[in-house]
Amino acid sequence: MNLAPFQRHLPRFSDLPLFWKLLVPFLVLILVVGAASTYLIVRELSSKARVEMNQELLRHSLDAGSRIHDRELYLLESVNFAANLHGMADAVKAKNAGEAARLLRSVLALKTDLHLLAVTLPDGRSLVEFVRATSDDAASEGSGTAWGDTPIVAGSLPGKGEQKIAGFVQLGDRKLLAIAAPICSGAKECASVGSALVGFDVGLIASEAGGDTSAEKKPTPAVSIYDEAGDLVAATGKAPTGRVPAATDLVRRTEQLAGREFFTLYSPLELQGRRAGMLAVSLPAESALRLARGAGLRLALVVFLGMAGVVAVGALLSRYVLAHIRSLVETSRSLGQGDLAARTPVVAGDELGELAEVLNQMAYELQASHETLEMRVEERTSEVRRLLQERTDFFAGISHELKTPIAVILNQARMLLSSIKSNRKRMDAERVEMILQSADQLLARVNDILEFARAESGRIEVTVSDVAVPELFDEIRPTIHGLASAGGHTVETELAIELPLVRADASRLKDVVMNLVDNAVKYTPTGGKIGVFVAAHNGKVELSITDSGPGIPAEVGNRIFEPFYRVPGTQTQRGQASSGLGLALTKRLVEAQGGKISFESRRGRGTTFTVSLRPSRTKARGRKT
Ligand code: ADP
């Protein structure tokens, strides 16, 4: 079977709302369990009802059989009475109808409800016969009916069997249960002279057989009597319409009569020891099955109510759960849309409450980190603004720095020109010297700027190799001393005895030391102390340049290494130029060689800059300072 068209209209389980997803399995379970238990209970009750019905049918069948046999005995007694009446054989032999009638009347006087009483001549014709329309009517007398064609009478006639035979005979439009018996004339042996015949309406026998169950408040069984050929002879109630079974034993059938179901029990009917037909007793099935069907219906109702209950409880539960989930969803959506102050109410202590708490906690953290982030952005923005301002200040400053030597150069050049014109040689030489000095300063500043620009763009070039610091010191020591004494300072240098080689670019390292010494000299008032120390510490080689200058305020921190930064209020001692680029460049040079730079300072007590360098694996030759 192609189910595709139906499946197209059915929603997929995964697309069902949560409510139905939770409920459908329960409904299916209840339906399956309910249907199975209803089926089992109805089946159990039905089979019990069938057994009871069979017993009931058997009881009715036995009752009906015994009532028929009562009537058979009554007829037997009547026929014996009629056949053996004194003078009856003689009256028949003499064809004395009057005498025979008189004798039969005496029978009728005792057997008042017989419907047929007759005596026949040997040819089967009635010599005299009495017939009653109903048991209460007066009997009407007649004669000459040809009873010899009737099998039971034929079998009792002289020379044709001469037996007592019971069976059914037709009287007008009525069927009778009849017994025929030979009329014997002999004293010792029976010499049949004719036949005596008695009959009773089968319809009445059938209703007698049905019995009266009104007192028991049970349905009255329908009784049907069939002859040997299987034709219906008499029935009370509805007779089964199916073919009568030709069985010699009990047969039970379920039959439909006028749209109703009936159970029928067929049993063989024997009259005078001969099979005379069948007796059928029927009871309506619904009375027996009513209990089972009622139980089934009630159970189905309970299952249905159970399902409705589950749907109702499920609907209430899901409304409760969905109300909570909806507020969670709305809060999540608000958070997603940027409303970080959104919170969901925590109304229960169950898992949903826990979920709401977790969501709120998450929202708190999100809001807190968002605020921190905003603060950081604010900080960075003001930092950038400050740097931009400093850069602007620097350019203003550097312009000023450049302007002064340029102005001097121009001024001196003009004066040199007029002096050349007036030929004053000593003054000329001084002016040329000043021009050279200013031009040198200008060049140094320009070089600083170029060098820093190179460092900033990552184009700083270092060639790292194993460097012996003492040897490097030997080279720069005179310059250090020269610088210090020019500033009016005393110098102290100290190198440890055993120093490892360091990984550095010798030329850049010299620049670093000289820059730091230059700063120490530049910012320390005349008569100060400058120190240069080299020692191995914690597996590194440390170069320290100390001074007894003004120091650097603690709050400045590492900003000292930022380009263009100058500690506000710090003055160079001899009007040297200050660009704020020296330490920024020095830091980049140190780091490019794999080292680190730091400083310690106390206001008014001087400053110590320390450069820490990686030692080489190669061992250095020892030397003393
Ligand atoms: P510059 O010396 O050209 O101004 P630097 O980058 O070398 O630039 O120094 C930055 C600032 O640090 C200086 O302007 C000065 O205020 C301060 N500074 C540097 N070295 C010292 C020191 N030895 N003692 C006191 N202040 C110093």
XYZ file of C-alpha atoms and ligand atoms in Angstrom:
652
model
C 0.000 0.000 0.000
C 1.322 3.420 -0.918
C 1.217 5.589 2.218
C 3.107 8.532 0.712
C 0.007 10.759 0.141
C -1.072 10.291 3.781
C 2.435 10.807 5.123
C 2.644 14.101 3.264
C -0.244 15.462 5.358
C 1.039 14.082 8.662
C 3.341 16.401 10.634
C 6.786 14.976 11.414
C 7.383 14.117 15.076
C 10.351 16.507 15.224
C 8.092 19.374 13.995
C 5.432 18.790 16.682
C 5.168 21.343 19.505
C 6.951 20.287 22.705
C 3.563 19.688 24.362
C 2.594 16.980 21.837
C 6.116 15.546 21.730
C 5.836 14.818 25.450
C 2.232 13.658 25.279
C 2.092 11.500 22.146
C 4.189 8.625 23.602
C 1.964 8.529 26.711
C -1.215 8.567 24.632
C 0.075 5.779 22.395
C 1.050 3.778 25.495
C -2.349 4.253 27.143
C -4.103 3.391 23.875
C -2.078 0.218 23.363
C -2.370 -0.933 26.999
C -6.064 0.033 27.114
C -6.915 -1.702 23.830
C -4.971 -4.828 24.782
C -6.513 -5.090 28.247
C -10.015 -4.362 26.880
C -9.548 -7.058 24.260
C -8.295 -9.587 26.820
C -11.030 -8.845 29.355
C -13.799 -8.891 26.730
C -12.411 -12.146 25.327
C -12.272 -13.705 28.786
C -15.785 -12.550 29.684
C -17.130 -13.620 26.258
C -15.731 -17.109 26.543
C -17.111 -17.345 30.077
C -20.471 -16.116 28.807
C -20.394 -18.674 25.985
C -19.765 -21.476 28.462
C -22.635 -20.259 30.618
C -24.810 -19.910 27.517
C -24.009 -23.469 26.475
C -25.000 -24.710 29.932
C -28.201 -22.658 29.803
C -29.035 -24.004 26.358
C -28.362 -27.553 27.491
C -30.598 -27.065 30.496
C -33.407 -25.652 28.342
C -32.919 -28.431 25.791
C -33.157 -31.121 28.480
C -36.229 -29.384 29.951
C -37.869 -29.164 26.540
C -37.018 -32.824 25.777
C -38.467 -34.017 29.059
C -41.684 -31.977 28.522
C -42.055 -33.471 25.051
C -41.560 -36.927 26.541
C -44.192 -36.151 29.196
C -46.593 -35.371 26.397
C -45.444 -38.529 24.536
C -46.195 -40.619 27.650
C -49.588 -38.983 27.928
C -50.318 -39.855 24.291
C -48.985 -43.394 24.789
C -51.228 -43.864 27.741
C -54.159 -42.503 25.752
C -53.534 -44.725 22.713
C -53.093 -47.808 24.924
C -56.280 -46.904 26.659
C -58.200 -46.559 23.381
C -56.714 -49.677 21.709
C -57.263 -51.945 24.688
C -60.752 -50.857 25.681
C -62.914 -53.858 26.182
C -65.080 -54.366 23.099
C -63.043 -52.017 20.935
C -61.526 -54.887 18.840
C -64.955 -56.372 18.346
C -66.491 -53.050 17.402
C -63.726 -52.464 14.827
C -63.954 -55.984 13.513
C -67.719 -55.586 13.150
C -67.240 -52.056 11.736
C -69.629 -50.911 14.391
C -68.957 -47.201 14.283
C -71.526 -46.397 16.922
C -70.006 -48.776 19.465
C -66.504 -47.598 18.638
C -67.605 -43.982 19.082
C -69.164 -44.760 22.419
C -65.994 -46.423 23.603
C -63.819 -43.526 22.380
C -66.014 -41.042 24.207
C -65.100 -42.774 27.430
C -61.456 -42.147 26.552
C -62.177 -38.511 25.777
C -63.907 -38.190 29.098
C -60.597 -38.895 30.790
C -58.162 -37.430 28.271
C -59.937 -34.166 27.811
C -57.275 -32.240 25.886
C -56.505 -34.715 23.085
C -56.784 -33.064 19.693
C -57.236 -36.282 17.745
C -58.635 -39.648 18.768
C -59.467 -42.186 16.077
C -59.801 -45.868 15.347
C -59.219 -47.146 11.834
C -60.173 -50.175 9.920
C -57.405 -52.463 8.590
C -57.240 -50.343 5.388
C -56.397 -47.242 7.430
C -59.751 -45.458 7.007
C -61.142 -44.120 10.230
C -64.129 -45.991 11.514
C -64.704 -43.127 13.815
C -62.624 -40.097 14.816
C -62.859 -37.184 17.181
C -61.096 -33.927 16.450
C -60.737 -30.818 18.630
C -59.744 -27.441 17.258
C -58.337 -26.401 20.663
C -58.050 -28.276 23.890
C -61.089 -26.452 25.303
C -63.390 -27.045 22.308
C -65.866 -29.878 22.169
C -64.684 -32.774 20.025
C -66.368 -33.160 16.652
C -66.993 -36.648 15.439
C -66.155 -37.834 11.940
C -65.124 -40.875 9.949
C -63.658 -42.095 6.678
C -60.355 -40.166 6.802
C -57.691 -42.165 4.961
C -55.019 -42.367 7.725
C -53.364 -45.321 5.959
C -51.159 -42.909 3.993
C -49.670 -41.621 7.241
C -46.471 -43.595 7.940
C -47.146 -43.986 11.678
C -50.676 -45.341 11.066
C -49.483 -47.509 8.168
C -46.894 -49.151 10.442
C -49.515 -50.112 12.995
C -52.065 -51.612 10.607
C -52.669 -55.324 10.468
C -50.091 -57.128 8.390
C -47.963 -53.922 8.014
C -45.895 -54.043 11.162
C -48.576 -53.774 13.821
C -46.360 -51.594 15.988
C -46.838 -48.628 18.227
C -45.326 -45.771 16.294
C -45.001 -42.125 17.232
C -44.508 -39.275 14.793
C -46.038 -36.250 13.208
C -49.277 -36.199 11.271
C -51.033 -33.434 9.355
C -54.555 -32.596 10.456
C -55.974 -29.924 8.226
C -53.558 -27.040 8.580
C -52.262 -28.306 11.905
C -49.425 -30.656 12.714
C -49.924 -33.085 15.523
C -47.620 -35.268 17.537
C -49.359 -38.570 17.225
C -49.039 -42.214 18.308
C -50.685 -45.075 16.484
C -51.152 -48.473 18.135
C -52.613 -51.714 16.790
C -56.023 -52.836 18.154
C -55.557 -56.461 19.114
C -58.330 -58.988 19.216
C -56.510 -62.092 20.440
C -56.372 -62.834 24.129
C -52.844 -64.216 24.103
C -51.301 -63.035 20.855
C -52.152 -59.777 19.260
C -54.199 -60.153 16.097
C -54.486 -56.627 14.809
C -57.884 -55.621 13.527
C -57.182 -51.970 13.050
C -55.349 -49.076 14.526
C -55.963 -46.575 17.306
C -54.574 -43.077 16.782
C -54.135 -40.204 19.247
C -52.622 -36.769 18.568
C -51.822 -33.492 20.211
C -51.025 -30.152 18.589
C -47.228 -29.871 18.156
C -47.439 -26.090 18.426
C -48.788 -26.445 21.947
C -46.144 -29.045 22.745
C -43.465 -26.607 21.525
C -44.795 -23.853 23.757
C -44.997 -26.280 26.691
C -41.395 -27.262 25.956
C -40.310 -23.616 26.003
C -41.373 -23.442 29.636
C -41.968 -20.282 31.596
C -38.848 -18.356 32.598
C -40.620 -15.142 33.566
C -40.058 -15.925 37.244
C -36.314 -16.275 36.639
C -36.209 -12.936 34.781
C -34.348 -14.649 31.995
C -35.112 -14.651 28.285
C -37.559 -17.387 27.225
C -35.877 -19.812 24.855
C -37.342 -20.320 21.385
C -38.138 -23.984 20.827
C -38.357 -25.433 17.315
C -39.356 -28.971 16.454
C -38.334 -30.521 13.147
C -39.448 -33.783 11.553
C -37.162 -36.482 10.229
C -36.846 -34.738 6.878
C -35.600 -31.600 8.636
C -38.797 -29.643 7.949
C -40.047 -27.312 10.673
C -43.022 -28.804 12.388
C -43.627 -26.294 15.149
C -41.863 -23.403 16.832
C -42.274 -20.916 19.599
C -40.507 -17.664 19.022
C -38.165 -17.307 16.077
C -37.090 -20.583 14.535
C -33.549 -20.830 13.086
C -33.536 -20.537 9.307
C -30.425 -22.588 8.562
C -30.457 -26.205 7.434
C -31.113 -28.533 10.291
C -28.045 -30.650 11.062
C -28.499 -34.363 10.424
C -26.395 -35.177 13.473
C -27.179 -37.833 16.059
C -25.564 -35.756 18.786
C -25.822 -32.237 20.153
C -24.872 -29.432 17.760
C -24.460 -25.806 18.772
C -24.672 -23.005 16.246
C -24.579 -19.219 16.199
C -27.203 -17.865 13.829
C -28.490 -14.500 12.674
C -32.250 -14.093 12.895
C -33.842 -10.821 11.826
C -30.546 -9.043 12.372
C -30.032 -10.473 15.864
C -27.531 -13.066 16.914
C -28.852 -16.288 18.424
C -27.182 -19.355 19.916
C -29.067 -22.558 19.010
C -28.602 -26.032 20.434
C -29.875 -28.853 18.216
C -30.584 -32.212 19.853
C -32.055 -35.388 18.282
C -35.736 -35.993 19.101
C -36.655 -39.629 19.739
C -40.208 -40.820 20.039
C -40.976 -44.401 20.975
C -37.304 -45.333 20.637
C -37.173 -44.067 17.070
C -35.524 -40.989 15.684
C -38.420 -38.700 14.933
C -36.662 -35.425 14.160
C -34.695 -32.654 15.850
C -35.342 -30.303 18.693
C -33.781 -26.844 18.550
C -33.561 -24.476 21.504
C -32.436 -20.893 20.781
C -31.439 -18.043 23.053
C -30.488 -14.531 22.006
C -26.696 -14.037 22.164
C -26.835 -10.443 23.302
C -28.249 -11.346 26.728
C -25.219 -13.549 27.379
C -22.697 -11.250 25.779
C -24.220 -8.099 27.253
C -22.020 -8.386 30.331
C -18.819 -8.850 28.305
C -19.722 -6.070 25.881
C -20.761 -3.792 28.731
C -17.462 -4.436 30.502
C -15.598 -3.777 27.247
C -17.476 -0.532 26.712
C -16.869 0.606 30.272
C -13.178 -0.227 29.963
C -12.930 1.620 26.642
C -14.628 4.578 28.342
C -12.108 4.454 31.200
C -9.226 4.357 28.666
C -10.744 7.279 26.785
C -11.226 9.230 30.016
C -7.627 8.331 30.979
C -6.386 9.719 27.670
C -8.478 12.865 28.083
C -7.115 13.200 31.631
C -3.528 12.843 30.417
C -4.136 15.498 27.735
C -5.718 17.828 30.312
C -2.959 17.331 32.919
C -0.326 17.575 30.153
C -1.907 20.812 28.901
C -1.821 22.317 32.406
C 1.762 21.184 32.986
C 2.947 22.391 29.606
C 1.227 25.775 30.164
C 3.098 26.053 33.436
C 6.451 25.010 31.913
C 5.989 27.083 28.740
C 5.126 30.193 30.789
C 8.550 29.886 32.447
C 10.379 29.002 29.251
C 8.744 31.923 27.434
C 10.150 34.403 29.965
C 13.571 32.714 29.615
C 13.373 32.979 25.815
C 12.312 36.643 25.972
C 15.135 37.495 28.382
C 17.680 35.680 26.175
C 16.361 37.566 23.145
C 16.637 40.929 24.953
C 20.191 40.084 26.026
C 21.001 39.117 22.428
C 19.616 42.462 21.244
C 21.964 44.287 23.608
C 19.682 44.966 26.583
C 22.157 43.699 29.183
C 19.954 44.867 32.070
C 17.266 42.273 31.102
C 16.572 39.681 33.836
C 14.116 36.801 34.110
C 12.017 36.259 37.266
C 13.011 33.195 39.347
C 9.617 31.894 40.468
C 10.328 28.215 41.196
C 12.951 26.183 42.988
C 13.004 23.465 40.328
C 15.273 22.986 37.282
C 13.520 25.840 35.474
C 14.229 28.107 38.439
C 17.851 26.956 38.330
C 17.969 27.714 34.601
C 16.544 31.212 35.253
C 19.184 31.793 37.952
C 21.983 30.659 35.607
C 20.651 32.955 32.860
C 20.512 35.899 35.275
C 24.032 35.134 36.519
C 25.239 35.011 32.916
C 23.513 38.353 32.254
C 25.211 39.892 35.327
C 28.613 38.677 34.168
C 27.952 39.829 30.624
C 26.952 43.251 31.872
C 29.994 43.455 34.180
C 32.439 42.421 31.449
C 30.738 44.791 29.029
C 31.218 47.637 31.495
C 34.869 46.623 32.040
C 35.332 46.517 28.287
C 33.793 49.952 27.912
C 36.082 51.238 30.637
C 39.102 49.753 28.879
C 38.052 51.218 25.556
C 37.628 54.552 27.323
C 41.099 54.208 28.843
C 42.674 53.247 25.534
C 40.919 56.056 23.750
C 42.186 58.631 26.232
C 45.633 57.008 25.995
C 45.585 57.370 22.227
C 44.370 60.928 22.600
C 47.194 61.637 25.018
C 49.770 60.097 22.708
C 48.473 62.124 19.810
C 48.693 65.242 21.977
C 52.247 64.325 22.983
C 53.190 63.770 19.400
C 51.782 67.185 18.536
C 53.704 68.690 21.468
C 56.824 66.913 20.331
C 56.597 68.260 16.871
C 56.071 71.717 18.316
C 59.141 71.123 20.537
C 61.316 69.603 17.857
C 60.464 72.448 15.540
C 61.621 74.745 18.227
C 64.766 72.640 18.742
C 65.529 72.740 15.055
C 64.649 76.406 14.734
C 67.232 77.518 17.331
C 70.323 75.964 15.657
C 69.042 77.016 12.263
C 68.558 80.592 13.498
C 72.047 80.537 15.001
C 73.508 79.139 11.785
C 71.721 81.810 9.752
C 72.677 84.583 12.143
C 76.303 83.530 12.372
C 76.485 82.989 8.669
C 75.202 86.540 8.091
C 77.660 87.951 10.589
C 80.419 85.836 9.050
C 79.504 87.363 5.747
C 79.761 90.927 7.085
C 82.949 90.063 8.995
C 84.461 88.594 5.835
C 83.537 91.826 4.259
C 85.205 93.825 7.167
C 88.060 91.238 7.473
C 88.050 90.447 11.271
C 89.609 86.964 11.318
C 89.532 85.881 15.090
C 85.823 86.513 15.441
C 85.248 84.735 12.188
C 86.795 81.516 13.488
C 84.520 81.570 16.643
C 81.454 82.066 14.504
C 82.344 79.228 12.175
C 82.783 77.029 15.257
C 79.293 77.942 16.532
C 77.859 77.239 13.138
C 79.505 73.789 13.199
C 78.285 73.061 16.730
C 74.694 73.981 15.901
C 74.837 72.045 12.685
C 76.128 69.006 14.672
C 73.231 69.279 17.141
C 70.828 69.612 14.287
C 72.299 66.531 12.654
C 72.129 64.560 15.943
C 68.435 65.388 16.379
C 67.687 64.537 12.790
C 69.611 61.255 13.227
C 67.605 60.477 16.384
C 64.375 61.016 14.523
C 65.505 58.913 11.573
C 66.735 56.126 13.823
C 63.516 56.062 15.772
C 61.456 56.117 12.590
C 63.440 53.073 11.458
C 62.864 51.299 14.768
C 59.153 52.081 14.656
C 58.775 50.609 11.197
C 60.626 47.463 12.299
C 63.628 48.154 10.124
C 66.162 48.249 12.966
C 69.205 46.156 12.019
C 71.147 44.186 14.632
C 73.818 41.547 14.112
C 73.983 39.456 17.254
C 77.246 37.667 18.103
C 79.279 36.727 21.183
C 80.504 39.955 22.692
C 83.078 40.333 25.488
C 81.716 43.211 27.591
C 85.084 44.109 29.191
C 86.668 44.594 25.783
C 83.712 46.673 24.654
C 84.187 48.764 27.820
C 87.833 49.320 27.057
C 86.702 50.959 23.831
C 84.070 53.285 25.278
C 85.648 54.004 28.658
C 87.503 57.144 27.403
C 84.305 58.552 25.886
C 82.428 57.913 29.145
C 85.119 59.672 31.131
C 85.222 62.498 28.624
C 81.480 63.046 28.782
C 81.395 62.867 32.593
C 84.265 65.262 33.137
C 82.744 67.667 30.598
C 79.682 67.735 32.875
C 81.873 68.159 35.983
C 81.077 64.659 37.353
C 83.179 61.907 38.854
C 82.937 58.462 37.226
C 83.179 55.049 38.809
C 83.264 51.888 36.686
C 83.356 48.318 37.972
C 83.334 45.065 36.021
C 83.100 41.648 37.648
C 86.138 39.423 37.270
C 84.460 36.429 35.703
C 82.030 37.616 33.079
C 80.572 35.418 30.400
C 80.375 36.521 26.798
C 76.992 38.006 25.928
C 74.803 37.661 22.874
C 74.666 41.195 21.474
C 75.413 43.540 18.603
C 78.620 45.235 19.850
C 78.021 48.491 18.018
C 74.351 48.760 19.143
C 75.341 47.849 22.701
C 77.830 50.714 22.707
C 75.022 53.059 21.538
C 72.833 51.805 24.384
C 75.478 52.374 27.085
C 76.456 55.763 25.685
C 72.838 56.889 25.480
C 72.252 55.978 29.142
C 75.536 57.623 30.234
C 74.624 60.654 28.139
C 71.249 60.941 29.951
C 72.946 60.508 33.367
C 75.399 63.280 32.529
C 72.703 65.438 30.954
C 70.230 65.363 33.879
C 72.654 65.258 36.864
C 73.665 68.646 38.267
C 77.405 69.512 38.069
C 79.551 67.711 40.622
C 77.463 64.575 40.586
C 78.494 60.933 40.526
C 78.143 58.657 37.548
C 78.654 54.905 37.838
C 78.912 52.129 35.288
C 78.813 48.554 36.671
C 78.823 45.192 34.970
C 78.025 41.989 36.877
C 76.617 38.519 36.309
C 73.288 38.038 38.060
C 70.717 35.208 37.876
C 72.413 33.687 34.822
C 72.350 37.050 32.965
C 74.908 39.814 32.492
C 73.646 43.096 33.894
C 74.977 46.548 32.921
C 73.942 49.279 35.364
C 74.366 53.010 34.736
C 73.713 55.065 37.891
C 73.665 58.737 38.594
C 73.041 61.058 41.527
C 70.633 63.214 39.565
C 67.068 64.390 40.268
C 65.499 60.938 39.829
C 62.320 60.016 38.018
C 58.945 60.186 39.818
C 57.505 56.715 40.569
C 54.162 57.532 38.901
C 55.920 57.967 35.550
C 56.692 54.251 35.448
C 57.384 52.737 32.049
C 56.030 55.745 30.223
C 59.657 56.902 30.331
C 60.278 54.436 27.457
C 57.490 55.821 25.300
C 58.619 57.878 22.340
C 58.534 61.664 22.807
C 57.885 61.358 26.528
C 59.729 63.768 28.760
C 59.265 63.995 32.503
C 57.521 67.277 33.049
C 59.727 69.789 34.838
C 63.026 67.972 34.192
C 65.692 70.274 32.814
C 68.942 69.340 31.080
C 71.891 70.835 32.952
C 73.720 72.640 30.166
C 70.929 73.439 27.804
C 71.411 70.239 25.837
C 68.661 69.244 23.472
C 65.999 66.799 24.644
C 63.677 65.032 22.242
C 62.151 62.250 24.410
C 63.298 59.694 21.855
C 66.533 58.464 23.472
C 65.086 55.903 25.935
C 62.391 54.710 23.463
C 65.144 53.988 20.930
C 67.410 52.436 23.607
C 64.627 50.035 24.708
C 64.004 48.910 21.134
C 67.746 48.374 20.576
C 68.055 46.303 23.790
C 65.054 44.159 22.930
C 66.250 43.671 19.347
C 69.363 42.017 20.871
C 67.240 39.763 23.101
C 67.811 41.786 26.279
C 65.692 43.763 28.750
C 65.905 47.251 30.212
C 64.497 48.537 33.513
C 65.145 51.354 35.933
C 64.978 52.211 39.622
C 64.812 55.741 40.880
C 64.130 57.835 43.970
C 63.256 61.423 43.687
C 66.328 63.601 44.452
C 68.529 60.501 44.999
C 69.397 59.544 41.450
C 68.499 56.905 38.953
C 69.824 53.459 37.942
C 69.094 52.009 34.502
C 69.852 48.273 34.182
C 70.328 46.447 30.891
C 70.116 42.678 31.220
C 71.712 40.588 28.426
C 71.626 36.893 27.505
C 74.962 35.123 28.177
C 76.627 33.170 25.367
C 77.265 29.417 25.625
C 80.856 30.072 24.700
C 83.143 30.599 27.698
C 84.920 33.970 28.021
C 88.552 34.411 28.823
C 88.945 35.691 32.397
C 90.347 39.170 33.103
C 90.644 41.624 35.934
C 89.575 45.278 36.061
P 65.670 63.052 26.094
O 66.745 62.815 27.056
O 66.194 63.281 24.732
O 64.672 63.985 26.522
P 65.049 60.355 26.708
O 64.100 59.428 26.112
O 66.451 59.941 26.776
O 64.873 61.715 25.961
O 64.557 60.658 28.177
C 63.196 60.903 28.404
C 63.035 61.705 29.669
O 63.416 60.921 30.798
C 63.862 62.892 29.789
O 63.248 63.994 29.169
C 64.034 63.054 31.234
O 62.985 63.833 31.738
C 63.964 61.689 31.795
N 65.311 61.114 32.104
C 66.021 60.243 31.299
N 67.163 59.878 31.914
C 67.163 60.468 33.129
C 68.048 60.447 34.233
N 69.193 59.775 34.209
N 67.720 61.212 35.338
C 66.558 61.896 35.383
N 65.680 61.954 34.374
C 65.981 61.254 33.258
